Short mmCIF file of C-alpha atoms in Angstrom, two decimals:
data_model
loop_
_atom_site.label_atom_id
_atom_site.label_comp_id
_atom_site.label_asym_id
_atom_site.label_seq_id
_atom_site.Cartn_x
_atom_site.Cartn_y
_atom_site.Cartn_z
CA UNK A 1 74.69 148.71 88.16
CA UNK A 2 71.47 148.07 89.39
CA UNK A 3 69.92 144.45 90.02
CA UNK A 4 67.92 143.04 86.94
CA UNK A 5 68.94 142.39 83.33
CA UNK A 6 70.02 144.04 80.39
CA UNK A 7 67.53 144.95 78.06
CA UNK A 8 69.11 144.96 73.99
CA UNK A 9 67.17 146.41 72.22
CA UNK A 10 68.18 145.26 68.76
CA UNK A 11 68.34 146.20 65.18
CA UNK A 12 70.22 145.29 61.86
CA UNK A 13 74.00 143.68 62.07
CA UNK A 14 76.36 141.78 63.38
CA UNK A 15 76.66 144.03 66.86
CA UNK A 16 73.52 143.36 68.41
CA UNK A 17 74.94 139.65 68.35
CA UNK A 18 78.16 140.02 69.49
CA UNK A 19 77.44 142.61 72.82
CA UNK A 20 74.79 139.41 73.51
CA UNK A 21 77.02 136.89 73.09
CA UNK A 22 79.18 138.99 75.06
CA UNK A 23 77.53 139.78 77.91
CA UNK A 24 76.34 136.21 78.22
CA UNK A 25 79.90 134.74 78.03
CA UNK A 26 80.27 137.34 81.15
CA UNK A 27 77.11 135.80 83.05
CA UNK A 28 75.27 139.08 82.49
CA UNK A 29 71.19 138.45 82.55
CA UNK A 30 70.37 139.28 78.99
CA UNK A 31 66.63 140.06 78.01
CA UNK A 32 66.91 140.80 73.74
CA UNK A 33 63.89 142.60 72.21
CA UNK A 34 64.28 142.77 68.54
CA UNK A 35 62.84 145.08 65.94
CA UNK A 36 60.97 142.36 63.41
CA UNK A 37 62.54 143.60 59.89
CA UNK A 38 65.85 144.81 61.06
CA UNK A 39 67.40 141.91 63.69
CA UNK A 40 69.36 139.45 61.59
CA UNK A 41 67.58 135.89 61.41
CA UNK A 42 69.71 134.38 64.26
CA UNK A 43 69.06 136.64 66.89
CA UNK A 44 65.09 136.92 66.20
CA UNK A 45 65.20 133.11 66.68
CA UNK A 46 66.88 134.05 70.30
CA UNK A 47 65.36 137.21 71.44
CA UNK A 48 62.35 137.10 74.38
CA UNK A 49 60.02 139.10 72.44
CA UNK A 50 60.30 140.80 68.22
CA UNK A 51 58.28 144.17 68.13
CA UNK A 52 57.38 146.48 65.06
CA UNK A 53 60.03 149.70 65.13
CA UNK A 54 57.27 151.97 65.93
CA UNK A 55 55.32 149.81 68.12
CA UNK A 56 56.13 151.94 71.40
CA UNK A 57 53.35 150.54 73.17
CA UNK A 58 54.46 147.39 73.21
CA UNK A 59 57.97 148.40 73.95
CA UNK A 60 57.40 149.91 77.09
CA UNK A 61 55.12 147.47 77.97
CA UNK A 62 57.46 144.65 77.33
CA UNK A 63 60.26 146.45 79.13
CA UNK A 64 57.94 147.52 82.51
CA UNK A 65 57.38 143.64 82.67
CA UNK A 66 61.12 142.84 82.16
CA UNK A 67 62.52 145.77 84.79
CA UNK A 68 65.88 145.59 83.27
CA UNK A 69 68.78 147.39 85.09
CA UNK A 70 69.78 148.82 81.57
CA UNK A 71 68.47 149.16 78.28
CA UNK A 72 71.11 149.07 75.16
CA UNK A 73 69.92 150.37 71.46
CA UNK A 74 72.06 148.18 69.55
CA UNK A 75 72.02 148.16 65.63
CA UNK A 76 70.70 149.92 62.81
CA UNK A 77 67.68 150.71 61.49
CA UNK A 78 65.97 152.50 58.79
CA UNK A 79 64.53 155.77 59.46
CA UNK A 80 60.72 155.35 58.98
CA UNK A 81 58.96 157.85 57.42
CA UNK A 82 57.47 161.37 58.87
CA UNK A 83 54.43 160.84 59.36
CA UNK A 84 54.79 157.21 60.45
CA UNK A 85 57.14 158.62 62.89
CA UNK A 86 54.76 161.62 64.00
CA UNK A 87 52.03 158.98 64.85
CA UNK A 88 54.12 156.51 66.75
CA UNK A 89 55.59 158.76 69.08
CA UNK A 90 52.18 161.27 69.36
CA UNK A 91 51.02 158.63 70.96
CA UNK A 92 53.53 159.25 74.21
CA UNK A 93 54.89 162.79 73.66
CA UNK A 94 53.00 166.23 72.42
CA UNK A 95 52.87 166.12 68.96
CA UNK A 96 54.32 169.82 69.22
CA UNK A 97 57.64 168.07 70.72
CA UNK A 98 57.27 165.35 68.09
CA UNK A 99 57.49 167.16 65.07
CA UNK A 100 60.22 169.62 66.55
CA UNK A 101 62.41 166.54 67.17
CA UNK A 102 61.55 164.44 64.01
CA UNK A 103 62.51 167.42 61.32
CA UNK A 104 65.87 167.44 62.74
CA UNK A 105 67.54 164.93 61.23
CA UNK A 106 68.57 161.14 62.57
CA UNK A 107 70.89 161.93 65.79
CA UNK A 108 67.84 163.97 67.05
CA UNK A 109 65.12 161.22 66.16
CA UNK A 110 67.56 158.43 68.20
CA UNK A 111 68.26 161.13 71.26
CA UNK A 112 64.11 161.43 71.03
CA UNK A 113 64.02 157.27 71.83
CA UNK A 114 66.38 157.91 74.58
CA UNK A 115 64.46 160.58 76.03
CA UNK A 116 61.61 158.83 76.35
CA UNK A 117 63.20 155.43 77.48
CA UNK A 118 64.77 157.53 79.96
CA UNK A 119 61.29 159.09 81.05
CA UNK A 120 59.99 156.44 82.39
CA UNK A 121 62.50 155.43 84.55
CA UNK A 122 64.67 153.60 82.39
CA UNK A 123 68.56 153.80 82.11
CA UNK A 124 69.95 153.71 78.90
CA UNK A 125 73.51 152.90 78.16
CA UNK A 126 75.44 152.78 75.29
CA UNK A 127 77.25 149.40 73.64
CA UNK A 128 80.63 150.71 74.19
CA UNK A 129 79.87 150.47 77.85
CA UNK A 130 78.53 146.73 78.02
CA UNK A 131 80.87 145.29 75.68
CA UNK A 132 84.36 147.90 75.81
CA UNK A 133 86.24 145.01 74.09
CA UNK A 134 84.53 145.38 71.00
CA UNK A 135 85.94 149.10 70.66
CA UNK A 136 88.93 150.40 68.96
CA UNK A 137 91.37 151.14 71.16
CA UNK A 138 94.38 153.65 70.57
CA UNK A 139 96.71 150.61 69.86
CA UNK A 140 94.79 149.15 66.84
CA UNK A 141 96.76 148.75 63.94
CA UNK A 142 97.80 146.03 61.34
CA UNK A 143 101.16 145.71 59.75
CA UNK A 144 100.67 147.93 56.85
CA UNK A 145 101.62 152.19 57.92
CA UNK A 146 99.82 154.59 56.44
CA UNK A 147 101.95 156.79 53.52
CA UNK A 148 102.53 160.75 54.00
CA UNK A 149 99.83 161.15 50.81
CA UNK A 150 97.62 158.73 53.30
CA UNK A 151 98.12 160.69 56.36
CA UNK A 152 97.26 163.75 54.63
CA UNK A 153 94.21 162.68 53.57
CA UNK A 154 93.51 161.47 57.28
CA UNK A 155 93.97 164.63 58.70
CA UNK A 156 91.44 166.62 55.44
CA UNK A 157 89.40 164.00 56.02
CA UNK A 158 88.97 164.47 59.98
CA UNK A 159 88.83 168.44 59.10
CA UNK A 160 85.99 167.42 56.96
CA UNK A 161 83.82 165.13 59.23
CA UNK A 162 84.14 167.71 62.02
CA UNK A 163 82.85 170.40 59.76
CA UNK A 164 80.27 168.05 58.93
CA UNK A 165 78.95 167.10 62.05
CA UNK A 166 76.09 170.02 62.76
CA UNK A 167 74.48 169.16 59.49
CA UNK A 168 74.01 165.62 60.69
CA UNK A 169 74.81 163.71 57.84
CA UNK A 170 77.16 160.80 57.88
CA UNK A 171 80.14 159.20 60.25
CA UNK A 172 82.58 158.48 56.84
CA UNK A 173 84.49 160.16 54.00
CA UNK A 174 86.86 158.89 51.72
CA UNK A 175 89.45 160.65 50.82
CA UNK A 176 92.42 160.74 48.16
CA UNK A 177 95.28 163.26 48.97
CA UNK A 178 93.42 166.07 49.23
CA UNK A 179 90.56 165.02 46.90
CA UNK A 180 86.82 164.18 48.70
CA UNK A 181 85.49 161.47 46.39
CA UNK A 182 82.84 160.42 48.90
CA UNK A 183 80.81 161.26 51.95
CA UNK A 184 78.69 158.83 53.94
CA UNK A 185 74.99 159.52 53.35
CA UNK A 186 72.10 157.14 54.21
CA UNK A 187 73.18 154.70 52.31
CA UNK A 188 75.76 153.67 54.68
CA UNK A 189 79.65 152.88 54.79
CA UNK A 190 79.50 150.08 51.80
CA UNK A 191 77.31 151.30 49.70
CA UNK A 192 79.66 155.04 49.73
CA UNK A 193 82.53 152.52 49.13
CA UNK A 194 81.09 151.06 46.14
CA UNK A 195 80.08 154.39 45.25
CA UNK A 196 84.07 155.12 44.78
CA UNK A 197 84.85 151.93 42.60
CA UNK A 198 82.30 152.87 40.15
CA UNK A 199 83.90 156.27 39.86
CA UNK A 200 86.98 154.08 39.23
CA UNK A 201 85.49 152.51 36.16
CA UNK A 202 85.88 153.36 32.70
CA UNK A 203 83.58 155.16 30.51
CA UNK A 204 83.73 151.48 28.71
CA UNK A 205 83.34 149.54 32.08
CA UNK A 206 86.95 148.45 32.12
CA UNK A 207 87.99 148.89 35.82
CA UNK A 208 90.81 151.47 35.91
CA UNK A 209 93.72 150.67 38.21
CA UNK A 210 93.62 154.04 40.05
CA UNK A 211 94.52 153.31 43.81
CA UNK A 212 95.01 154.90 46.77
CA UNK A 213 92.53 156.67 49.02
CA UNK A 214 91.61 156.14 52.94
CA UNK A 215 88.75 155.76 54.37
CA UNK A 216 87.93 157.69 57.51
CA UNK A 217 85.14 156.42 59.76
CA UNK A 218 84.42 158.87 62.99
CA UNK A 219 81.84 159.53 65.07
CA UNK A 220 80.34 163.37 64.86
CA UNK A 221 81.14 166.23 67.39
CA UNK A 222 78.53 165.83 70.11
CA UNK A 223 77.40 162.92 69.25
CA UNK A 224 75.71 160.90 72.32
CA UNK A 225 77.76 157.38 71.89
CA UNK A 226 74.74 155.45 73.31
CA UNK A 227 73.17 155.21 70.11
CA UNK A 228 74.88 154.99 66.71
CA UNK A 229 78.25 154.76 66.87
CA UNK A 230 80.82 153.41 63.73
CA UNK A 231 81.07 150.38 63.18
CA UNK A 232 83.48 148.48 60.71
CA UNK A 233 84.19 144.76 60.12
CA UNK A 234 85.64 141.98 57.52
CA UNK A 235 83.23 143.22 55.11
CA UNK A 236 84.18 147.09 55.38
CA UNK A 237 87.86 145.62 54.63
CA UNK A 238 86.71 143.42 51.71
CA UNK A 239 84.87 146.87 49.90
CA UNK A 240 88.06 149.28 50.29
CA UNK A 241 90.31 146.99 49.02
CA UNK A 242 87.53 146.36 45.83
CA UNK A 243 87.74 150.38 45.52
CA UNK A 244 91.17 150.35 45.59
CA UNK A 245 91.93 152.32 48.66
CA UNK A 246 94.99 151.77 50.96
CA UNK A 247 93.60 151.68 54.02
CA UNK A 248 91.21 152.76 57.11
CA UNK A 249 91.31 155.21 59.84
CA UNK A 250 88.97 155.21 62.34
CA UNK A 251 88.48 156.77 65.97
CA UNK A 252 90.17 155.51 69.00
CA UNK A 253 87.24 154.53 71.73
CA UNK A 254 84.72 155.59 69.41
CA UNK A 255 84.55 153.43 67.11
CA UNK A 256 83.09 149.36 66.98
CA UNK A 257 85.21 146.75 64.87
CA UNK A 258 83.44 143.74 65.13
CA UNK A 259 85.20 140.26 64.94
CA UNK A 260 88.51 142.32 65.18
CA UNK A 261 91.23 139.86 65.00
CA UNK A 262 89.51 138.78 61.77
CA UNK A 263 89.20 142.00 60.78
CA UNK A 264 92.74 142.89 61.20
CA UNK A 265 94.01 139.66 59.28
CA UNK A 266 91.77 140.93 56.51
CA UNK A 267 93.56 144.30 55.89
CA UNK A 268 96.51 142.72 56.41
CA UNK A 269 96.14 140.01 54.08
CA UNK A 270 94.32 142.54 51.36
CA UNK A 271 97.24 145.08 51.80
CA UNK A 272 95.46 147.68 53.10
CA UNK A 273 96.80 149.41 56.42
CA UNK A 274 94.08 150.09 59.71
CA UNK A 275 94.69 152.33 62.29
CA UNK A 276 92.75 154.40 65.03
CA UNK A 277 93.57 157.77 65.42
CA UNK A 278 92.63 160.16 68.39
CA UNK A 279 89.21 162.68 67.74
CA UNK A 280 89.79 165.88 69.56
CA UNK A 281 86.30 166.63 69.34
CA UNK A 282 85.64 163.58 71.26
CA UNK A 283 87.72 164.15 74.23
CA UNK A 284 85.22 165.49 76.85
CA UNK A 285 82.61 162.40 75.71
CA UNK A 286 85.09 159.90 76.40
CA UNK A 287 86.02 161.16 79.74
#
């Protein structure tokens, strides 16, 4: 890699932290720019410089002065609207271009940021490159095995997320036998779980005792793994086991689990069973 530092570039969650605190435990040169609304509290108070989402000047100014080797988009953030979006980046790009690559959902409006980080000279990387420790690997798994009626509803719910991906909606499903009770939207991987307990409550309120369920948490088919790639925790853990469900698939090398020891001891102390599994879709982006 080239000399100079690596630009993060960071938004909501506990990743931006940990790929910083990892690559400064590894005596990497660390520059942190966060996104003012979206960084969590801790890592604002540590950053070199907090920038507005759409302030691009700024961004590209800040990162001409800092040179960095690499530059990381780490974290998520909220999709601003249209034409908040149309004016931030007509101010760089042909509004033409803009609008073509703004009314095509999320994965296009992030793969527009790269493209123009990548314009001017910068290269961008992906987390799963700085900080490889933090991904699943083919090996993951707690104590708990997943049941036939569970690996059934691994493989529909794979099936499913592949079929999925070209409408660009999002990276999870969950997924009872061969029952879809939930697909990831905006909302995110929580708020879908909590989406299934409710279903699991009683026309009264009484909370029905109607388990079982995976969850399955994949990145789409051709998606660029620089930006946006699943993530699961303690707290993913914490909301399956509140929706009943009996465990967690996720993909091998594609997938984040952050504080994973932690994680682990979570399923395994709430029951539930986590595993990776291999995405054949994602076989030529992992190399």
């Amino acid at each position: 890699m080239p000399s100079g530092p690596i630009a993060i570039l960071a938004g909501a969650g506990q990743l931006p932290i940990q790929v910083v605190d990892h690559l400064e435990a590894t005596g990497r040169d660390v520059r942190v720019l966060a996104f003012r609304g979206f960084a969590e509290g801790d890592l604002q108070r540590r950053a070199h410089a907090t920038v507005d989402l759409l302030d691009l000047k700024t961004i590209m100014n800040t990162l001409e002065g800092w040179r960095p080797a690499a530059v990381s988009l780490v974290g998520a953030v909220r999709r601003p609207g249209f034409s908040a979006l149309l004016s931030a980046y007509s101010l760089l790009r042909n509004m033409h271009e803009v609008r073509e690559v703004i009314t095509r959902g999320d994965d296009q409006v992030l793969r527009g940021a790269v493209m123009l980080l990548e314009e001017r000279g910068h290269r961008v990387v992906g987390a799963h490159e700085l900080a490889p420790d933090l991904v699943a690997a083919r090996s993951l798994s707690g104590v708990r095995e997943p049941g036939a009626d569970d690996r059934e509803a691994i493989g529909l719910g794979l099936d499913l997320l592949n079929s999925l991906s070209a409408f660009d909606i999002g990276q999870g499903a969950v997924i009872a036998r061969r029952h879809v009770l939930a697909i990831e939207g905006p909302e995110g991987t929580d708020r879908m779980i909590r989406r299934v307990l409710k279903m699991r409550q009683s026309w009264l309120g009484l909370r029905r005792r109607e388990e079982g369920g995976v969850l399955i948490k994949a990145a789409k088919h051709g998606q660029d793994l620089r930006v946006d790639m699943p993530t699961i925790g303690p707290r993913t853990i914490v909301e399956a086991a509140k929706a009943g469900l009996s465990g967690i698939a996720i993909g091998a090398g594609s997938t984040f689990v952050l504080e994973q020891e932690r994680t682990l001891a979570t399923a395994d102390r709430l029951g539930l069973f986590l595993i990776a599994v291999d995405l054949p879709w994602m076989e030529d982006s992992l190399g």
